[in-house]
C-alpha atoms as a PDB file:
ATOM      1  CA  MET A   1       0.000   0.000   0.000  1.00  0.00           C
ATOM      2  CA  GLU A   2       2.891   2.355   0.800  1.00  0.00           C
ATOM      3  CA  VAL A   3       4.369   1.793  -2.658  1.00  0.00           C
ATOM      4  CA  PHE A   4       1.015   2.602  -4.227  1.00  0.00           C
ATOM      5  CA  LEU A   5       0.599   5.838  -2.241  1.00  0.00           C
ATOM      6  CA  GLN A   6       4.192   6.922  -2.872  1.00  0.00           C
ATOM      7  CA  GLN A   7       3.820   6.367  -6.600  1.00  0.00           C
ATOM      8  CA  LEU A   8       0.500   8.201  -6.501  1.00  0.00           C
ATOM      9  CA  ILE A   9       2.311  11.251  -5.081  1.00  0.00           C
ATOM     10  CA  ASN A  10       5.045  10.938  -7.720  1.00  0.00           C
ATOM     11  CA  GLY A  11       2.453  10.446 -10.446  1.00  0.00           C
ATOM     12  CA  ILE A  12       0.529  13.578  -9.502  1.00  0.00           C
ATOM     13  CA  SER A  13       3.769  15.599  -9.758  1.00  0.00           C
ATOM     14  CA  LEU A  14       4.578  14.116 -13.167  1.00  0.00           C
ATOM     15  CA  GLY A  15       0.965  14.452 -14.288  1.00  0.00           C
ATOM     16  CA  SER A  16       1.032  18.156 -13.413  1.00  0.00           C
ATOM     17  CA  ILE A  17       3.751  18.649 -16.033  1.00  0.00           C
ATOM     18  CA  TYR A  18       1.866  16.662 -18.669  1.00  0.00           C
ATOM     19  CA  ALA A  19      -1.340  18.555 -17.894  1.00  0.00           C
ATOM     20  CA  LEU A  20       0.287  21.967 -18.386  1.00  0.00           C
ATOM     21  CA  ILE A  21       1.723  20.942 -21.756  1.00  0.00           C
ATOM     22  CA  ALA A  22      -1.496  19.181 -22.814  1.00  0.00           C
ATOM     23  CA  LEU A  23      -3.497  22.360 -22.200  1.00  0.00           C
ATOM     24  CA  GLY A  24      -1.555  24.077 -24.988  1.00  0.00           C
ATOM     25  CA  TYR A  25      -2.299  21.249 -27.413  1.00  0.00           C
ATOM     26  CA  THR A  26      -5.983  21.181 -26.584  1.00  0.00           C
ATOM     27  CA  MET A  27      -6.494  24.980 -26.661  1.00  0.00           C
ATOM     28  CA  VAL A  28      -4.876  25.343 -30.078  1.00  0.00           C
ATOM     29  CA  TYR A  29      -6.816  22.386 -31.457  1.00  0.00           C
ATOM     30  CA  GLY A  30     -10.047  23.746 -30.028  1.00  0.00           C
ATOM     31  CA  ILE A  31      -9.545  27.038 -31.856  1.00  0.00           C
ATOM     32  CA  VAL A  32      -7.888  26.155 -35.180  1.00  0.00           C
ATOM     33  CA  GLN A  33      -8.084  22.324 -35.342  1.00  0.00           C
ATOM     34  CA  LEU A  34      -4.272  22.110 -35.526  1.00  0.00           C
ATOM     35  CA  ILE A  35      -2.038  19.641 -33.694  1.00  0.00           C
ATOM     36  CA  ASN A  36       0.913  21.885 -32.877  1.00  0.00           C
ATOM     37  CA  PHE A  37       3.763  19.378 -32.631  1.00  0.00           C
ATOM     38  CA  ALA A  38       6.208  22.230 -31.981  1.00  0.00           C
ATOM     39  CA  HIS A  39       4.547  22.713 -28.597  1.00  0.00           C
ATOM     40  CA  GLY A  40       6.873  20.266 -26.817  1.00  0.00           C
ATOM     41  CA  ASP A  41       9.837  22.280 -28.014  1.00  0.00           C
ATOM     42  CA  VAL A  42       8.368  25.511 -26.659  1.00  0.00           C
ATOM     43  CA  TYR A  43       8.418  23.663 -23.326  1.00  0.00           C
ATOM     44  CA  MET A  44      12.128  22.978 -23.922  1.00  0.00           C
ATOM     45  CA  VAL A  45      12.789  26.656 -24.707  1.00  0.00           C
ATOM     46  CA  GLY A  46      10.985  27.567 -21.491  1.00  0.00           C
ATOM     47  CA  ALA A  47      13.290  25.282 -19.512  1.00  0.00           C
ATOM     48  CA  TYR A  48      16.373  26.943 -21.046  1.00  0.00           C
ATOM     49  CA  LEU A  49      14.995  30.413 -20.320  1.00  0.00           C
ATOM     50  CA  GLY A  50      14.514  29.363 -16.704  1.00  0.00           C
ATOM     51  CA  PHE A  51      18.085  28.047 -16.678  1.00  0.00           C
ATOM     52  CA  PHE A  52      19.377  31.343 -18.116  1.00  0.00           C
ATOM     53  CA  ALA A  53      17.453  33.409 -15.557  1.00  0.00           C
ATOM     54  CA  THR A  54      18.626  31.354 -12.575  1.00  0.00           C
ATOM     55  CA  ALA A  55      22.156  30.338 -13.574  1.00  0.00           C
ATOM     56  CA  ILE A  56      23.290  33.450 -15.487  1.00  0.00           C
ATOM     57  CA  LEU A  57      21.154  36.263 -14.056  1.00  0.00           C
ATOM     58  CA  GLY A  58      20.967  34.740 -10.584  1.00  0.00           C
ATOM     59  CA  TRP A  59      17.213  35.234 -10.301  1.00  0.00           C
ATOM     60  CA  PRO A  60      15.087  33.256  -7.807  1.00  0.00           C
ATOM     61  CA  PHE A  61      12.471  30.752  -8.900  1.00  0.00           C
ATOM     62  CA  LEU A  62       9.360  32.933  -9.287  1.00  0.00           C
ATOM     63  CA  PRO A  63      10.886  35.752 -11.419  1.00  0.00           C
ATOM     64  CA  ALA A  64      12.585  33.099 -13.585  1.00  0.00           C
ATOM     65  CA  LEU A  65       9.241  31.346 -14.037  1.00  0.00           C
ATOM     66  CA  LEU A  66       7.518  34.596 -15.056  1.00  0.00           C
ATOM     67  CA  LEU A  67      10.313  35.541 -17.484  1.00  0.00           C
ATOM     68  CA  SER A  68      10.132  32.139 -19.137  1.00  0.00           C
ATOM     69  CA  MET A  69       6.340  32.344 -19.485  1.00  0.00           C
ATOM     70  CA  VAL A  70       6.399  35.864 -20.970  1.00  0.00           C
ATOM     71  CA  VAL A  71       9.163  35.136 -23.499  1.00  0.00           C
ATOM     72  CA  CYS A  72       7.562  31.836 -24.575  1.00  0.00           C
ATOM     73  CA  ALA A  73       4.170  33.545 -24.930  1.00  0.00           C
ATOM     74  CA  ILE A  74       5.825  35.937 -27.395  1.00  0.00           C
ATOM     75  CA  LEU A  75       7.567  33.000 -29.101  1.00  0.00           C
ATOM     76  CA  GLY A  76       4.215  31.224 -29.464  1.00  0.00           C
ATOM     77  CA  MET A  77       2.674  34.260 -31.159  1.00  0.00           C
ATOM     78  CA  VAL A  78       5.681  34.623 -33.485  1.00  0.00           C
ATOM     79  CA  ILE A  79       5.451  30.952 -34.478  1.00  0.00           C
ATOM     80  CA  GLU A  80       1.726  31.322 -35.142  1.00  0.00           C
ATOM     81  CA  LYS A  81       2.190  34.457 -37.274  1.00  0.00           C
ATOM     82  CA  LEU A  82       5.150  33.205 -39.317  1.00  0.00           C
ATOM     83  CA  ALA A  83       4.393  29.497 -39.671  1.00  0.00           C
ATOM     84  CA  TYR A  84       0.671  28.900 -39.268  1.00  0.00           C
ATOM     85  CA  THR A  85      -1.205  32.050 -40.327  1.00  0.00           C
ATOM     86  CA  PRO A  86      -0.150  31.712 -44.011  1.00  0.00           C
ATOM     87  CA  LEU A  87      -1.535  28.150 -43.917  1.00  0.00           C
ATOM     88  CA  ARG A  88      -4.852  29.000 -42.265  1.00  0.00           C
ATOM     89  CA  ASN A  89      -6.860  27.851 -45.290  1.00  0.00           C
ATOM     90  CA  ALA A  90      -4.418  25.204 -46.513  1.00  0.00           C
ATOM     91  CA  PRO A  91      -5.039  21.449 -46.157  1.00  0.00           C
ATOM     92  CA  ARG A  92      -4.424  20.155 -42.632  1.00  0.00           C
ATOM     93  CA  ILE A  93      -1.501  18.021 -43.762  1.00  0.00           C
ATOM     94  CA  ALA A  94       0.382  21.183 -44.801  1.00  0.00           C
ATOM     95  CA  ALA A  95      -0.020  22.699 -41.319  1.00  0.00           C
ATOM     96  CA  LEU A  96       0.972  19.401 -39.716  1.00  0.00           C
ATOM     97  CA  ILE A  97       4.172  19.151 -41.772  1.00  0.00           C
ATOM     98  CA  THR A  98       4.936  22.786 -40.942  1.00  0.00           C
ATOM     99  CA  ALA A  99       4.490  22.028 -37.220  1.00  0.00           C
ATOM    100  CA  ILE A 100       7.026  19.209 -37.477  1.00  0.00           C
ATOM    101  CA  GLY A 101       9.395  21.566 -39.330  1.00  0.00           C
ATOM    102  CA  VAL A 102       9.054  24.236 -36.625  1.00  0.00           C
ATOM    103  CA  SER A 103       9.720  21.552 -34.004  1.00  0.00           C
ATOM    104  CA  LEU A 104      12.957  20.486 -35.705  1.00  0.00           C
ATOM    105  CA  PHE A 105      13.978  24.126 -36.169  1.00  0.00           C
ATOM    106  CA  LEU A 106      13.586  24.831 -32.443  1.00  0.00           C
ATOM    107  CA  GLU A 107      15.396  21.652 -31.402  1.00  0.00           C
ATOM    108  CA  TYR A 108      18.428  22.037 -33.634  1.00  0.00           C
ATOM    109  CA  GLY A 109      18.453  25.817 -33.388  1.00  0.00           C
ATOM    110  CA  MET A 110      18.758  25.479 -29.614  1.00  0.00           C
ATOM    111  CA  MET A 111      21.394  22.791 -30.089  1.00  0.00           C
ATOM    112  CA  LEU A 112      23.400  25.193 -32.244  1.00  0.00           C
ATOM    113  CA  LEU A 113      22.935  27.968 -29.711  1.00  0.00           C
ATOM    114  CA  VAL A 114      23.745  26.149 -26.472  1.00  0.00           C
ATOM    115  CA  THR A 115      25.422  22.888 -27.674  1.00  0.00           C
ATOM    116  CA  PRO A 116      23.804  19.432 -27.266  1.00  0.00           C
ATOM    117  CA  GLN A 117      25.254  18.744 -23.819  1.00  0.00           C
ATOM    118  CA  VAL A 118      22.998  18.235 -20.815  1.00  0.00           C
ATOM    119  CA  ARG A 119      22.855  21.271 -18.530  1.00  0.00           C
ATOM    120  CA  THR A 120      22.483  20.976 -14.779  1.00  0.00           C
ATOM    121  CA  PHE A 121      19.721  23.209 -13.489  1.00  0.00           C
ATOM    122  CA  PRO A 122      20.779  25.365 -10.502  1.00  0.00           C
ATOM    123  CA  GLN A 123      19.521  24.398  -7.054  1.00  0.00           C
ATOM    124  CA  VAL A 124      17.133  27.326  -6.802  1.00  0.00           C
ATOM    125  CA  LEU A 125      14.957  25.271  -4.471  1.00  0.00           C
ATOM    126  CA  PRO A 126      17.059  23.057  -2.176  1.00  0.00           C
ATOM    127  CA  GLU A 127      15.190  19.804  -1.700  1.00  0.00           C
ATOM    128  CA  VAL A 128      13.394  19.301   1.599  1.00  0.00           C
ATOM    129  CA  GLN A 129      11.649  16.009   2.331  1.00  0.00           C
ATOM    130  CA  TYR A 130       8.542  15.730   4.481  1.00  0.00           C
ATOM    131  CA  LYS A 131       7.568  12.376   5.949  1.00  0.00           C
ATOM    132  CA  LEU A 132       3.906  11.512   5.903  1.00  0.00           C
ATOM    133  CA  LEU A 133       2.397   8.226   7.079  1.00  0.00           C
ATOM    134  CA  GLY A 134       4.971   5.450   7.535  1.00  0.00           C
ATOM    135  CA  ASN A 135       7.687   5.761   4.891  1.00  0.00           C
ATOM    136  CA  LEU A 136       5.708   8.029   2.575  1.00  0.00           C
ATOM    137  CA  VAL A 137       7.765  11.041   1.460  1.00  0.00           C
ATOM    138  CA  ILE A 138       6.783  14.229  -0.328  1.00  0.00           C
ATOM    139  CA  THR A 139       9.310  16.917  -1.250  1.00  0.00           C
ATOM    140  CA  ASN A 140       8.951  20.681  -1.277  1.00  0.00           C
ATOM    141  CA  ARG A 141       9.550  20.575  -5.052  1.00  0.00           C
ATOM    142  CA  GLN A 142       6.595  18.262  -5.589  1.00  0.00           C
ATOM    143  CA  ILE A 143       4.413  20.560  -3.489  1.00  0.00           C
ATOM    144  CA  ILE A 144       5.552  23.620  -5.471  1.00  0.00           C
ATOM    145  CA  ILE A 145       4.905  21.854  -8.796  1.00  0.00           C
ATOM    146  CA  LEU A 146       1.367  20.950  -7.706  1.00  0.00           C
ATOM    147  CA  VAL A 147       0.629  24.409  -6.271  1.00  0.00           C
ATOM    148  CA  VAL A 148       1.925  26.228  -9.374  1.00  0.00           C
ATOM    149  CA  THR A 149       0.011  23.863 -11.666  1.00  0.00           C
ATOM    150  CA  ILE A 150      -3.280  24.293  -9.796  1.00  0.00           C
ATOM    151  CA  ALA A 151      -2.797  28.083  -9.676  1.00  0.00           C
ATOM    152  CA  LEU A 152      -2.173  28.248 -13.433  1.00  0.00           C
ATOM    153  CA  MET A 153      -5.152  26.005 -14.175  1.00  0.00           C
ATOM    154  CA  LEU A 154      -7.441  28.169 -12.048  1.00  0.00           C
ATOM    155  CA  LEU A 155      -6.071  31.266 -13.782  1.00  0.00           C
ATOM    156  CA  LEU A 156      -6.715  29.658 -17.172  1.00  0.00           C
ATOM    157  CA  GLN A 157     -10.289  28.808 -16.214  1.00  0.00           C
ATOM    158  CA  TYR A 158     -10.809  32.400 -15.093  1.00  0.00           C
ATOM    159  CA  ILE A 159      -9.392  33.736 -18.377  1.00  0.00           C
ATOM    160  CA  VAL A 160     -11.498  31.398 -20.508  1.00  0.00           C
ATOM    161  CA  HIS A 161     -14.789  31.917 -18.676  1.00  0.00           C
ATOM    162  CA  LYS A 162     -14.617  35.414 -17.199  1.00  0.00           C
ATOM    163  CA  THR A 163     -12.565  37.641 -19.505  1.00  0.00           C
ATOM    164  CA  LYS A 164     -13.272  39.248 -22.865  1.00  0.00           C
ATOM    165  CA  ILE A 165     -10.491  37.341 -24.635  1.00  0.00           C
ATOM    166  CA  GLY A 166     -11.722  34.086 -23.082  1.00  0.00           C
ATOM    167  CA  LYS A 167     -15.233  34.677 -24.377  1.00  0.00           C
ATOM    168  CA  ALA A 168     -13.736  35.427 -27.786  1.00  0.00           C
ATOM    169  CA  MET A 169     -11.816  32.141 -27.656  1.00  0.00           C
ATOM    170  CA  ARG A 170     -14.981  30.190 -26.921  1.00  0.00           C
ATOM    171  CA  ALA A 171     -16.864  32.004 -29.668  1.00  0.00           C
ATOM    172  CA  VAL A 172     -14.133  31.327 -32.259  1.00  0.00           C
ATOM    173  CA  SER A 173     -13.975  27.708 -31.110  1.00  0.00           C
ATOM    174  CA  HIS A 174     -17.714  27.228 -31.700  1.00  0.00           C
ATOM    175  CA  ASP A 175     -17.991  29.069 -35.016  1.00  0.00           C
ATOM    176  CA  LYS A 176     -15.130  31.091 -36.449  1.00  0.00           C
ATOM    177  CA  GLN A 177     -17.132  32.762 -39.223  1.00  0.00           C
ATOM    178  CA  ALA A 178     -20.032  33.722 -36.942  1.00  0.00           C
ATOM    179  CA  ALA A 179     -17.569  35.142 -34.403  1.00  0.00           C
ATOM    180  CA  GLN A 180     -15.974  37.246 -37.124  1.00  0.00           C
ATOM    181  CA  LEU A 181     -19.368  38.548 -38.221  1.00  0.00           C
ATOM    182  CA  MET A 182     -20.058  39.566 -34.623  1.00  0.00           C
ATOM    183  CA  GLY A 183     -16.942  41.768 -34.633  1.00  0.00           C
ATOM    184  CA  ILE A 184     -14.479  39.433 -32.912  1.00  0.00           C
ATOM    185  CA  ASN A 185     -10.899  39.761 -34.138  1.00  0.00           C
ATOM    186  CA  VAL A 186     -10.214  36.124 -34.991  1.00  0.00           C
ATOM    187  CA  ASN A 187      -6.503  36.615 -35.712  1.00  0.00           C
ATOM    188  CA  LYS A 188      -5.946  38.334 -32.376  1.00  0.00           C
ATOM    189  CA  THR A 189      -7.873  35.581 -30.588  1.00  0.00           C
ATOM    190  CA  ILE A 190      -5.824  32.826 -32.210  1.00  0.00           C
ATOM    191  CA  SER A 191      -2.582  34.625 -31.313  1.00  0.00           C
ATOM    192  CA  ALA A 192      -3.755  34.950 -27.710  1.00  0.00           C
ATOM    193  CA  THR A 193      -4.489  31.217 -27.636  1.00  0.00           C
ATOM    194  CA  PHE A 194      -0.974  30.390 -28.814  1.00  0.00           C
ATOM    195  CA  ALA A 195       0.463  32.825 -26.269  1.00  0.00           C
ATOM    196  CA  ILE A 196      -1.406  31.296 -23.331  1.00  0.00           C
ATOM    197  CA  GLY A 197      -0.636  27.724 -24.381  1.00  0.00           C
ATOM    198  CA  SER A 198       3.062  28.535 -24.861  1.00  0.00           C
ATOM    199  CA  ALA A 199       3.246  30.272 -21.479  1.00  0.00           C
ATOM    200  CA  LEU A 200       1.835  27.159 -19.780  1.00  0.00           C
ATOM    201  CA  ALA A 201       4.368  24.965 -21.601  1.00  0.00           C
ATOM    202  CA  ALA A 202       7.177  27.285 -20.470  1.00  0.00           C
ATOM    203  CA  ALA A 203       6.009  26.973 -16.856  1.00  0.00           C
ATOM    204  CA  ALA A 204       6.127  23.188 -17.233  1.00  0.00           C
ATOM    205  CA  GLY A 205       9.700  23.447 -18.586  1.00  0.00           C
ATOM    206  CA  VAL A 206      10.922  25.449 -15.585  1.00  0.00           C
ATOM    207  CA  LEU A 207       9.160  23.098 -13.155  1.00  0.00           C
ATOM    208  CA  VAL A 208      10.822  20.087 -14.807  1.00  0.00           C
ATOM    209  CA  GLY A 209      14.174  21.860 -14.520  1.00  0.00           C
ATOM    210  CA  ILE A 210      13.872  22.319 -10.770  1.00  0.00           C
ATOM    211  CA  TYR A 211      12.464  18.792 -10.311  1.00  0.00           C
ATOM    212  CA  TYR A 212      14.927  16.745 -12.380  1.00  0.00           C
ATOM    213  CA  ASN A 213      17.855  19.235 -12.346  1.00  0.00           C
ATOM    214  CA  ALA A 214      18.796  18.452 -15.961  1.00  0.00           C
ATOM    215  CA  ILE A 215      17.785  19.898 -19.333  1.00  0.00           C
ATOM    216  CA  ASN A 216      18.853  19.327 -22.953  1.00  0.00           C
ATOM    217  CA  PRO A 217      17.753  20.547 -26.417  1.00  0.00           C
ATOM    218  CA  LEU A 218      15.828  17.337 -27.183  1.00  0.00           C
ATOM    219  CA  MET A 219      14.011  17.165 -23.846  1.00  0.00           C
ATOM    220  CA  GLY A 220      10.716  18.294 -25.397  1.00  0.00           C
ATOM    221  CA  ILE A 221      10.211  15.338 -27.724  1.00  0.00           C
ATOM    222  CA  MET A 222       8.901  12.645 -25.373  1.00  0.00           C
ATOM    223  CA  PRO A 223       6.998  14.885 -22.921  1.00  0.00           C
ATOM    224  CA  GLY A 224       5.446  16.646 -25.916  1.00  0.00           C
ATOM    225  CA  LEU A 225       4.221  13.360 -27.381  1.00  0.00           C
ATOM    226  CA  LYS A 226       2.966  12.153 -23.995  1.00  0.00           C
ATOM    227  CA  ALA A 227       1.137  15.428 -23.411  1.00  0.00           C
ATOM    228  CA  PHE A 228      -0.523  14.922 -26.794  1.00  0.00           C
ATOM    229  CA  VAL A 229      -1.600  11.462 -25.593  1.00  0.00           C
ATOM    230  CA  ALA A 230      -2.954  13.095 -22.419  1.00  0.00           C
ATOM    231  CA  ALA A 231      -4.939  15.607 -24.484  1.00  0.00           C
ATOM    232  CA  VAL A 232      -6.419  12.818 -26.633  1.00  0.00           C
ATOM    233  CA  LEU A 233      -7.126  10.741 -23.517  1.00  0.00           C
ATOM    234  CA  GLY A 234      -9.155  13.532 -21.949  1.00  0.00           C
ATOM    235  CA  GLY A 235     -10.695  14.686 -25.220  1.00  0.00           C
ATOM    236  CA  ILE A 236      -8.735  16.873 -27.628  1.00  0.00           C
ATOM    237  CA  GLY A 237     -10.137  20.402 -27.667  1.00  0.00           C
ATOM    238  CA  ILE A 238     -11.617  20.128 -24.139  1.00  0.00           C
ATOM    239  CA  ILE A 239      -9.727  21.972 -21.388  1.00  0.00           C
ATOM    240  CA  PRO A 240     -10.886  19.901 -18.368  1.00  0.00           C
ATOM    241  CA  GLY A 241     -10.112  16.798 -20.415  1.00  0.00           C
ATOM    242  CA  ALA A 242      -6.497  17.881 -20.938  1.00  0.00           C
ATOM    243  CA  MET A 243      -6.072  18.479 -17.202  1.00  0.00           C
ATOM    244  CA  THR A 244      -7.565  15.102 -16.288  1.00  0.00           C
ATOM    245  CA  GLY A 245      -5.685  13.254 -19.022  1.00  0.00           C
ATOM    246  CA  GLY A 246      -2.375  14.728 -17.881  1.00  0.00           C
ATOM    247  CA  PHE A 247      -2.850  13.665 -14.270  1.00  0.00           C
ATOM    248  CA  LEU A 248      -4.090  10.191 -15.256  1.00  0.00           C
ATOM    249  CA  LEU A 249      -1.152   9.591 -17.578  1.00  0.00           C
ATOM    250  CA  GLY A 250       1.354  10.743 -14.956  1.00  0.00           C
ATOM    251  CA  ILE A 251      -0.157   8.442 -12.336  1.00  0.00           C
ATOM    252  CA  VAL A 252      -0.212   5.442 -14.696  1.00  0.00           C
ATOM    253  CA  GLU A 253       3.457   6.034 -15.622  1.00  0.00           C
ATOM    254  CA  ALA A 254       4.479   6.324 -11.996  1.00  0.00           C
ATOM    255  CA  MET A 255       2.639   3.124 -11.125  1.00  0.00           C
ATOM    256  CA  VAL A 256       4.322   1.235 -13.957  1.00  0.00           C
ATOM    257  CA  SER A 257       7.748   2.467 -12.793  1.00  0.00           C
ATOM    258  CA  GLY A 258       7.017   1.858  -9.113  1.00  0.00           C
ATOM    259  CA  TYR A 259       6.080  -1.765  -9.621  1.00  0.00           C
ATOM    260  CA  GLY A 260       9.339  -2.667 -11.347  1.00  0.00           C
ATOM    261  CA  LYS A 261       8.430  -2.115 -14.990  1.00  0.00           C
ATOM    262  CA  SER A 262      10.255   1.182 -15.612  1.00  0.00           C
ATOM    263  CA  LEU A 263      11.309   0.041 -19.098  1.00  0.00           C
ATOM    264  CA  TYR A 264       7.639   0.131 -20.095  1.00  0.00           C
ATOM    265  CA  ARG A 265       6.825   3.607 -18.763  1.00  0.00           C
ATOM    266  CA  ASP A 266       7.184   5.200 -22.217  1.00  0.00           C
ATOM    267  CA  PRO A 267       5.412   2.508 -24.267  1.00  0.00           C
ATOM    268  CA  VAL A 268       2.464   2.433 -21.841  1.00  0.00           C
ATOM    269  CA  ALA A 269       1.510   5.988 -22.852  1.00  0.00           C
ATOM    270  CA  PHE A 270       1.139   4.960 -26.488  1.00  0.00           C
ATOM    271  CA  VAL A 271      -0.707   1.764 -25.562  1.00  0.00           C
ATOM    272  CA  ILE A 272      -3.196   4.015 -23.768  1.00  0.00           C
ATOM    273  CA  LEU A 273      -3.448   6.155 -26.923  1.00  0.00           C
ATOM    274  CA  ILE A 274      -4.235   3.107 -29.084  1.00  0.00           C
ATOM    275  CA  ILE A 275      -6.822   1.813 -26.603  1.00  0.00           C
ATOM    276  CA  ILE A 276      -8.583   5.168 -26.254  1.00  0.00           C
ATOM    277  CA  LEU A 277      -8.702   5.631 -30.049  1.00  0.00           C
ATOM    278  CA  ILE A 278     -10.300   2.200 -30.424  1.00  0.00           C
ATOM    279  CA  VAL A 279     -12.688   2.312 -27.471  1.00  0.00           C
ATOM    280  CA  LYS A 280     -13.572   6.014 -27.173  1.00  0.00           C
ATOM    281  CA  PRO A 281     -12.029   8.104 -29.960  1.00  0.00           C
ATOM    282  CA  ALA A 282     -13.521  11.354 -28.603  1.00  0.00           C
ATOM    283  CA  GLY A 283     -11.707  10.886 -25.275  1.00  0.00           C
ATOM    284  CA  LEU A 284     -13.018  10.588 -21.724  1.00  0.00           C
ATOM    285  CA  PHE A 285     -14.728  13.990 -21.799  1.00  0.00           C
ATOM    286  CA  GLY A 286     -15.662  13.863 -25.475  1.00  0.00           C
ATOM    287  CA  LYS A 287     -19.113  13.349 -26.953  1.00  0.00           C
ATOM    288  CA  ASN A 288     -20.359  12.168 -30.322  1.00  0.00           C
ATOM    289  CA  VAL A 289     -20.217  15.778 -31.498  1.00  0.00           C
ATOM    290  CA  ARG A 290     -16.891  17.269 -30.449  1.00  0.00           C
ATOM    291  CA  GLU A 291     -17.287  19.632 -27.542  1.00  0.00           C
ATOM    292  CA  LYS A 292     -15.536  22.977 -27.897  1.00  0.00           C
ATOM    293  CA  VAL A 293     -13.239  24.960 -25.643  1.00  0.00           C
END
């Protein structure tokens, strides 16, 4: 039972990361029906920005987190304007290929900029362990990851449901042409969606840096793919689904690792993807008619 509870704690921490990245996938898909495979690499850029702020500038955790989120929000808008806006009316396969090209550009551009070597993230948050029942342990880093994730998710829900730009996002998600006829600036709304999704991915990158203490230019590939699985699991295009899918995937991975099958922790994510596509293609929160953001 102790192993189960310990892995549950570890899985919630890991799932928080997947959930933050998955939100970017699901928001963009909900608005423009695009799977942005460069999203995992925005997460990687966010981790390096956090590394730069803490290791070079000597900033503490919170300012580094905010810097990373702001810069990646701008990066997300630039990517959308340069790579995806010209393809707005092109076949989906063209946008998909472009997304893969942007992903490779970010990966190898960062490799050229900072070299391929693994960087050790500074100890901005010295690890403190807290003992719970029996031998159960939770660290201050895990608590911070969960608190930051919940805070960002609540902020996202507030933006989507209570602000003008959030209402515009929901309108564009339901019917882009009708929203435009009602005076909503669709281009601005799409850019805002990319900015918010990229900022959340950047936050996940910094949190991974402080948790695992190591980053590299290719670190966004596997978490990006797993976050996509999480988004599909919950229901692509549905925000609560992305959150739930991220946490579920993190917990399943932790359980697989905790019970001695760590070699299968990566394949299990894609087995889940295959099963969900066969059994419930719309995802856990999906319906016969795709629900919108």
